[in-house]
PDB file of C-alpha atoms in Angstrom:
ATOM      1  CA  UNK A   9     115.198  90.052 103.961  1.00 52.00           C
ATOM      2  CA  UNK A  10     111.843  89.061 102.569  1.00 57.00           C
ATOM      3  CA  UNK A  11     113.473  87.178  99.777  1.00 65.00           C
ATOM      4  CA  UNK A  12     116.123  85.785 101.819  1.00 67.00           C
ATOM      5  CA  UNK A  13     113.886  84.258 104.449  1.00 64.00           C
ATOM      6  CA  UNK A  14     112.059  81.597 102.372  1.00 71.00           C
ATOM      7  CA  UNK A  15     115.075  80.805 100.345  1.00 77.00           C
ATOM      8  CA  UNK A  16     117.064  80.318 103.431  1.00 74.00           C
ATOM      9  CA  UNK A  17     114.450  77.788 104.745  1.00 76.00           C
ATOM     10  CA  UNK A  18     114.192  76.055 101.476  1.00 81.00           C
ATOM     11  CA  UNK A  19     118.041  75.437 101.419  1.00 83.00           C
ATOM     12  CA  UNK A  20     117.989  74.292 104.940  1.00 81.00           C
ATOM     13  CA  UNK A  21     115.362  71.768 104.444  1.00 85.00           C
ATOM     14  CA  UNK A  22     117.038  70.501 101.210  1.00 86.00           C
ATOM     15  CA  UNK A  23     120.239  69.839 103.100  1.00 86.00           C
ATOM     16  CA  UNK A  24     118.300  68.118 105.982  1.00 85.00           C
ATOM     17  CA  UNK A  25     116.181  66.038 103.683  1.00 86.00           C
ATOM     18  CA  UNK A  26     119.365  64.475 102.261  1.00 86.00           C
ATOM     19  CA  UNK A  27     120.282  62.942 105.639  1.00 84.00           C
ATOM     20  CA  UNK A  28     116.799  62.318 106.901  1.00 84.00           C
ATOM     21  CA  UNK A  29     114.642  59.159 106.810  1.00 87.00           C
ATOM     22  CA  UNK A  30     112.122  58.893 103.898  1.00 85.00           C
ATOM     23  CA  UNK A  31     109.123  60.119 106.348  1.00 80.00           C
ATOM     24  CA  UNK A  32     111.091  62.995 107.487  1.00 84.00           C
ATOM     25  CA  UNK A  33     112.304  63.850 104.040  1.00 85.00           C
ATOM     26  CA  UNK A  34     108.751  64.092 102.772  1.00 86.00           C
ATOM     27  CA  UNK A  35     108.000  66.731 105.469  1.00 83.00           C
ATOM     28  CA  UNK A  36     110.982  68.658 104.394  1.00 86.00           C
ATOM     29  CA  UNK A  37     109.839  68.440 100.822  1.00 87.00           C
ATOM     30  CA  UNK A  38     106.421  69.836 101.797  1.00 86.00           C
ATOM     31  CA  UNK A  39     108.157  72.737 103.634  1.00 83.00           C
ATOM     32  CA  UNK A  40     110.225  73.434 100.523  1.00 85.00           C
ATOM     33  CA  UNK A  41     107.102  73.588  98.418  1.00 85.00           C
ATOM     34  CA  UNK A  42     105.310  75.827 100.818  1.00 81.00           C
ATOM     35  CA  UNK A  43     108.442  78.282 101.050  1.00 78.00           C
ATOM     36  CA  UNK A  44     108.626  78.183  97.301  1.00 81.00           C
ATOM     37  CA  UNK A  45     104.996  79.317  96.884  1.00 76.00           C
ATOM     38  CA  UNK A  46     105.705  82.128  99.504  1.00 72.00           C
ATOM     39  CA  UNK A  47     108.588  83.318  97.403  1.00 79.00           C
ATOM     40  CA  UNK A  48     106.416  83.088  94.306  1.00 77.00           C
ATOM     41  CA  UNK A  49     103.735  85.271  95.778  1.00 69.00           C
ATOM     42  CA  UNK A  50     106.260  87.754  96.851  1.00 72.00           C
ATOM     43  CA  UNK A  51     107.989  88.117  93.381  1.00 78.00           C
ATOM     44  CA  UNK A  52     104.567  88.453  91.761  1.00 77.00           C
ATOM     45  CA  UNK A  53     103.775  91.267  94.301  1.00 69.00           C
ATOM     46  CA  UNK A  54     107.054  93.107  93.571  1.00 74.00           C
ATOM     47  CA  UNK A  55     106.701  92.794  89.939  1.00 76.00           C
ATOM     48  CA  UNK A  56     103.247  94.508  90.203  1.00 77.00           C
ATOM     49  CA  UNK A  57     104.732  97.310  92.120  1.00 75.00           C
ATOM     50  CA  UNK A  58     107.719  97.581  89.701  1.00 73.00           C
ATOM     51  CA  UNK A  59     104.977  97.825  86.864  1.00 69.00           C
ATOM     52  CA  UNK A  60     103.245 100.632  88.723  1.00 68.00           C
ATOM     53  CA  UNK A  61     106.490 102.537  89.262  1.00 68.00           C
ATOM     54  CA  UNK A  62     107.238 102.345  85.536  1.00 65.00           C
ATOM     55  CA  UNK A  63     103.542 103.476  84.660  1.00 70.00           C
ATOM     56  CA  UNK A  64     103.250 100.145  82.637  1.00 68.00           C
ATOM     57  CA  UNK A  65     100.112  98.942  84.131  1.00 72.00           C
ATOM     58  CA  UNK A  66      97.321  98.548  81.399  1.00 80.00           C
ATOM     59  CA  UNK A  67      93.909  99.311  82.834  1.00 86.00           C
ATOM     60  CA  UNK A  68      91.091  98.025  80.666  1.00 90.00           C
ATOM     61  CA  UNK A  69      88.038 100.213  82.091  1.00 94.00           C
ATOM     62  CA  UNK A  70      84.403  99.393  81.261  1.00 96.00           C
ATOM     63  CA  UNK A  71      81.088 100.283  82.729  1.00 96.00           C
ATOM     64  CA  UNK A  72      80.542  97.996  85.804  1.00 94.00           C
ATOM     65  CA  UNK A  73      77.631  97.431  88.080  1.00 95.00           C
ATOM     66  CA  UNK A  74      79.470  97.745  91.534  1.00 95.00           C
ATOM     67  CA  UNK A  75      76.945  95.689  93.247  1.00 94.00           C
ATOM     68  CA  UNK A  76      77.772  92.824  91.027  1.00 94.00           C
ATOM     69  CA  UNK A  77      81.574  93.117  91.985  1.00 95.00           C
ATOM     70  CA  UNK A  78      80.515  93.120  95.559  1.00 96.00           C
ATOM     71  CA  UNK A  79      78.161  89.900  95.219  1.00 94.00           C
ATOM     72  CA  UNK A  80      80.890  88.144  93.272  1.00 93.00           C
ATOM     73  CA  UNK A  81      83.455  88.800  96.149  1.00 94.00           C
ATOM     74  CA  UNK A  82      80.990  87.693  98.679  1.00 94.00           C
ATOM     75  CA  UNK A  83      80.358  84.483  97.192  1.00 93.00           C
ATOM     76  CA  UNK A  84      84.068  83.938  96.892  1.00 91.00           C
ATOM     77  CA  UNK A  85      84.909  84.402 100.461  1.00 90.00           C
ATOM     78  CA  UNK A  86      81.611  83.170 102.078  1.00 92.00           C
ATOM     79  CA  UNK A  87      82.996  79.506 102.647  1.00 90.00           C
ATOM     80  CA  UNK A  88      86.407  80.746 103.698  1.00 90.00           C
ATOM     81  CA  UNK A  89      84.789  83.041 106.424  1.00 93.00           C
ATOM     82  CA  UNK A  90      82.577  80.088 107.678  1.00 92.00           C
ATOM     83  CA  UNK A  91      85.578  77.829 107.902  1.00 91.00           C
ATOM     84  CA  UNK A  92      87.173  80.521 110.152  1.00 93.00           C
ATOM     85  CA  UNK A  93      84.307  80.693 112.392  1.00 96.00           C
ATOM     86  CA  UNK A  94      83.414  84.296 111.146  1.00 97.00           C
ATOM     87  CA  UNK A  95      80.280  86.034 110.010  1.00 97.00           C
ATOM     88  CA  UNK A  96      80.584  87.657 106.520  1.00 97.00           C
ATOM     89  CA  UNK A  97      77.837  90.160 105.794  1.00 97.00           C
ATOM     90  CA  UNK A  98      77.113  92.159 102.685  1.00 97.00           C
ATOM     91  CA  UNK A  99      75.507  95.731 102.675  1.00 96.00           C
ATOM     92  CA  UNK A 100      74.074  97.124  99.621  1.00 95.00           C
ATOM     93  CA  UNK A 101      72.211 100.389  99.398  1.00 91.00           C
ATOM     94  CA  UNK A 102      68.418 100.017  98.601  1.00 88.00           C
ATOM     95  CA  UNK A 103      68.629 102.268  95.523  1.00 87.00           C
ATOM     96  CA  UNK A 104      70.094 101.147  92.169  1.00 86.00           C
ATOM     97  CA  UNK A 105      73.770 101.635  92.080  1.00 85.00           C
ATOM     98  CA  UNK A 106      75.128 103.820  89.167  1.00 88.00           C
ATOM     99  CA  UNK A 107      77.623 102.079  86.835  1.00 92.00           C
ATOM    100  CA  UNK A 108      81.258 102.818  87.534  1.00 93.00           C
ATOM    101  CA  UNK A 109      83.986 103.061  84.878  1.00 94.00           C
ATOM    102  CA  UNK A 110      86.741 101.019  85.985  1.00 95.00           C
ATOM    103  CA  UNK A 111      89.004  97.830  85.356  1.00 91.00           C
ATOM    104  CA  UNK A 112      86.919  95.014  86.967  1.00 93.00           C
ATOM    105  CA  UNK A 113      89.991  92.630  87.422  1.00 87.00           C
ATOM    106  CA  UNK A 114      92.002  95.229  89.081  1.00 88.00           C
ATOM    107  CA  UNK A 115      89.354  96.258  91.487  1.00 94.00           C
ATOM    108  CA  UNK A 116      88.457  92.614  92.049  1.00 91.00           C
ATOM    109  CA  UNK A 117      92.187  92.446  93.191  1.00 87.00           C
ATOM    110  CA  UNK A 118      91.706  95.147  95.662  1.00 91.00           C
ATOM    111  CA  UNK A 119      88.733  93.689  97.209  1.00 94.00           C
ATOM    112  CA  UNK A 120      90.698  90.377  97.499  1.00 88.00           C
ATOM    113  CA  UNK A 121      93.592  92.103  99.296  1.00 88.00           C
ATOM    114  CA  UNK A 122      91.231  93.653 101.758  1.00 95.00           C
ATOM    115  CA  UNK A 123      89.197  90.738 102.281  1.00 93.00           C
ATOM    116  CA  UNK A 124      92.187  88.488 102.749  1.00 89.00           C
ATOM    117  CA  UNK A 125      93.454  90.926 105.380  1.00 91.00           C
ATOM    118  CA  UNK A 126      90.096  91.087 107.146  1.00 94.00           C
ATOM    119  CA  UNK A 127      89.605  87.343 107.466  1.00 93.00           C
ATOM    120  CA  UNK A 128      93.303  86.743 108.534  1.00 91.00           C
ATOM    121  CA  UNK A 129      93.361  89.302 111.431  1.00 91.00           C
ATOM    122  CA  UNK A 130      89.761  88.911 112.608  1.00 95.00           C
ATOM    123  CA  UNK A 131      89.584  86.394 115.534  1.00 95.00           C
ATOM    124  CA  UNK A 132      86.516  84.020 115.649  1.00 95.00           C
ATOM    125  CA  UNK A 133      83.697  84.618 116.311  1.00 95.00           C
ATOM    126  CA  UNK A 134      84.075  88.093 114.555  1.00 96.00           C
ATOM    127  CA  UNK A 135      82.319  89.615 111.690  1.00 97.00           C
ATOM    128  CA  UNK A 136      83.497  90.964 108.370  1.00 97.00           C
ATOM    129  CA  UNK A 137      81.158  93.271 106.388  1.00 97.00           C
ATOM    130  CA  UNK A 138      81.558  94.231 102.672  1.00 97.00           C
ATOM    131  CA  UNK A 139      79.450  97.162 101.716  1.00 97.00           C
ATOM    132  CA  UNK A 140      78.694  99.870  99.143  1.00 96.00           C
ATOM    133  CA  UNK A 141      77.626 103.444  99.249  1.00 93.00           C
ATOM    134  CA  UNK A 142      77.556 106.483  97.200  1.00 90.00           C
ATOM    135  CA  UNK A 143      78.741 109.911  98.481  1.00 89.00           C
ATOM    136  CA  UNK A 144      78.056 112.706  96.092  1.00 86.00           C
ATOM    137  CA  UNK A 145      79.348 111.672  92.742  1.00 86.00           C
ATOM    138  CA  UNK A 146      81.755 109.191  94.260  1.00 91.00           C
ATOM    139  CA  UNK A 147      81.344 105.503  95.032  1.00 94.00           C
ATOM    140  CA  UNK A 148      82.735 103.950  98.255  1.00 96.00           C
ATOM    141  CA  UNK A 149      83.359 100.358  98.736  1.00 97.00           C
ATOM    142  CA  UNK A 150      84.233  99.307 102.192  1.00 98.00           C
ATOM    143  CA  UNK A 151      85.480  96.299 104.255  1.00 98.00           C
ATOM    144  CA  UNK A 152      84.765  96.433 107.888  1.00 97.00           C
ATOM    145  CA  UNK A 153      86.036  93.882 110.449  1.00 97.00           C
ATOM    146  CA  UNK A 154      85.978  93.382 114.122  1.00 96.00           C
ATOM    147  CA  UNK A 155      89.739  92.550 114.403  1.00 95.00           C
ATOM    148  CA  UNK A 156      92.359  94.401 116.447  1.00 93.00           C
ATOM    149  CA  UNK A 157      92.153  97.536 114.459  1.00 93.00           C
ATOM    150  CA  UNK A 158      94.912  99.902 113.244  1.00 93.00           C
ATOM    151  CA  UNK A 159      96.604 102.288 115.588  1.00 92.00           C
ATOM    152  CA  UNK A 160      96.484 105.972 114.645  1.00 92.00           C
ATOM    153  CA  UNK A 161     100.090 106.133 114.166  1.00 90.00           C
ATOM    154  CA  UNK A 162      99.974 103.429 111.565  1.00 92.00           C
ATOM    155  CA  UNK A 163      96.960 104.366 109.460  1.00 90.00           C
ATOM    156  CA  UNK A 164      99.088 105.889 106.664  1.00 87.00           C
ATOM    157  CA  UNK A 165     102.176 103.529 107.152  1.00 91.00           C
ATOM    158  CA  UNK A 166     100.351 100.567 106.384  1.00 92.00           C
ATOM    159  CA  UNK A 167     100.003 101.511 102.765  1.00 90.00           C
ATOM    160  CA  UNK A 168     103.854 101.923 102.524  1.00 86.00           C
ATOM    161  CA  UNK A 169     105.737  98.994 100.943  1.00 73.00           C
ATOM    162  CA  UNK A 170     106.900  96.215 103.331  1.00 68.00           C
ATOM    163  CA  UNK A 171     105.302  97.878 106.377  1.00 67.00           C
ATOM    164  CA  UNK A 172     103.583  95.316 108.622  1.00 63.00           C
ATOM    165  CA  UNK A 173     101.784  96.245 112.086  1.00 62.00           C
ATOM    166  CA  UNK A 174     103.071  94.547 115.112  1.00 55.00           C
ATOM    167  CA  UNK A 175      99.947  92.095 114.875  1.00 51.00           C
ATOM    168  CA  UNK A 176     100.840  90.974 111.533  1.00 48.00           C
ATOM    169  CA  UNK A 177     104.609  90.414 111.950  1.00 41.00           C
ATOM    170  CA  UNK A 178     104.079  86.730 112.890  1.00 46.00           C
ATOM    171  CA  UNK A 179     102.002  86.127 109.700  1.00 51.00           C
ATOM    172  CA  UNK A 180     104.325  84.450 107.169  1.00 48.00           C
ATOM    173  CA  UNK A 181     101.790  84.588 104.307  1.00 52.00           C
ATOM    174  CA  UNK A 182     101.655  88.620 104.389  1.00 52.00           C
ATOM    175  CA  UNK A 183     104.767  90.727 103.326  1.00 54.00           C
ATOM    176  CA  UNK A 184     103.467  94.045 103.764  1.00 69.00           C
ATOM    177  CA  UNK A 185     102.858  94.646 100.004  1.00 81.00           C
ATOM    178  CA  UNK A 186      99.135  93.903  99.526  1.00 85.00           C
ATOM    179  CA  UNK A 187      97.852  97.278 100.812  1.00 91.00           C
ATOM    180  CA  UNK A 188     100.387  99.113  98.808  1.00 89.00           C
ATOM    181  CA  UNK A 189      99.263  97.337  95.648  1.00 86.00           C
ATOM    182  CA  UNK A 190      95.626  98.083  96.519  1.00 90.00           C
ATOM    183  CA  UNK A 191      96.536 101.711  97.090  1.00 92.00           C
ATOM    184  CA  UNK A 192      98.389 101.851  93.766  1.00 88.00           C
ATOM    185  CA  UNK A 193      95.426 100.536  91.801  1.00 90.00           C
ATOM    186  CA  UNK A 194      92.931 102.809  93.673  1.00 94.00           C
ATOM    187  CA  UNK A 195      95.432 105.769  92.549  1.00 91.00           C
ATOM    188  CA  UNK A 196      95.560 104.496  88.744  1.00 89.00           C
ATOM    189  CA  UNK A 197      91.814 104.908  88.739  1.00 93.00           C
ATOM    190  CA  UNK A 198      92.038 108.443  90.165  1.00 94.00           C
ATOM    191  CA  UNK A 199      90.548 107.159  93.378  1.00 95.00           C
ATOM    192  CA  UNK A 200      92.117 106.484  96.790  1.00 96.00           C
ATOM    193  CA  UNK A 201      92.080 104.073  99.619  1.00 97.00           C
ATOM    194  CA  UNK A 202      92.348 104.651 103.321  1.00 97.00           C
ATOM    195  CA  UNK A 203      91.447 103.009 106.759  1.00 97.00           C
ATOM    196  CA  UNK A 204      89.288 104.285 109.626  1.00 96.00           C
ATOM    197  CA  UNK A 205      88.216 102.903 112.945  1.00 96.00           C
ATOM    198  CA  UNK A 206      85.409 100.531 113.058  1.00 94.00           C
ATOM    199  CA  UNK A 207      82.893 101.889 115.718  1.00 90.00           C
ATOM    200  CA  UNK A 208      83.271  99.492 118.678  1.00 85.00           C
ATOM    201  CA  UNK A 209      86.370  97.493 117.412  1.00 88.00           C
ATOM    202  CA  UNK A 210      88.284  96.838 114.222  1.00 95.00           C
ATOM    203  CA  UNK A 211      89.089  98.782 111.105  1.00 96.00           C
ATOM    204  CA  UNK A 212      87.123  99.986 108.077  1.00 97.00           C
ATOM    205  CA  UNK A 213      89.027  99.996 104.806  1.00 98.00           C
ATOM    206  CA  UNK A 214      87.445 102.339 102.225  1.00 97.00           C
ATOM    207  CA  UNK A 215      87.944 102.339  98.344  1.00 98.00           C
ATOM    208  CA  UNK A 216      86.746 105.537  96.759  1.00 96.00           C
ATOM    209  CA  UNK A 217      86.135 105.532  93.104  1.00 95.00           C
ATOM    210  CA  UNK A 218      85.253 108.593  90.862  1.00 90.00           C
TER     211      UNK A 218
END
């Protein structure tokens, strides 16, 4: 169904554009391009999960200052948050953070998935907070938002493939694969990813790395 939907839209617009006036045909062409990009994103996501299933992912772990990873992510999303009318905050511990042995690119991908979700589902004027803390010998990176939150009955299901909550079903840019990919990356690092309620309102997604 997820693959058929954008393909059906593309074929429908292609047929309509052949009979449309030039101005309308240009609009149909734009829709075809957008649907093609949606299909490309979906295929990329499915290939990543197929690689995880086949244990063919290649991790390139190296010592990484986690605060640097968070600062890079903050800078990447600061403008987008402002454009959406949201406040983006970063919370780092006062003490120096120990290095963490991980694949920087893969963990940046996890944070991108979490940030994309937070910015998509948090209404303006909301707040998204990117933070870091140490718990014993483990490192926790979290993304907290003031969006609709995740019902208790869905807190585990949202990490399953193609699962989308009721609040996300109308979002055509999310296929229900991002969080499952993020969870696979966490597991590949011997870590884990879960969600909790944000005190007040919203959700907190927590990535824990050894």
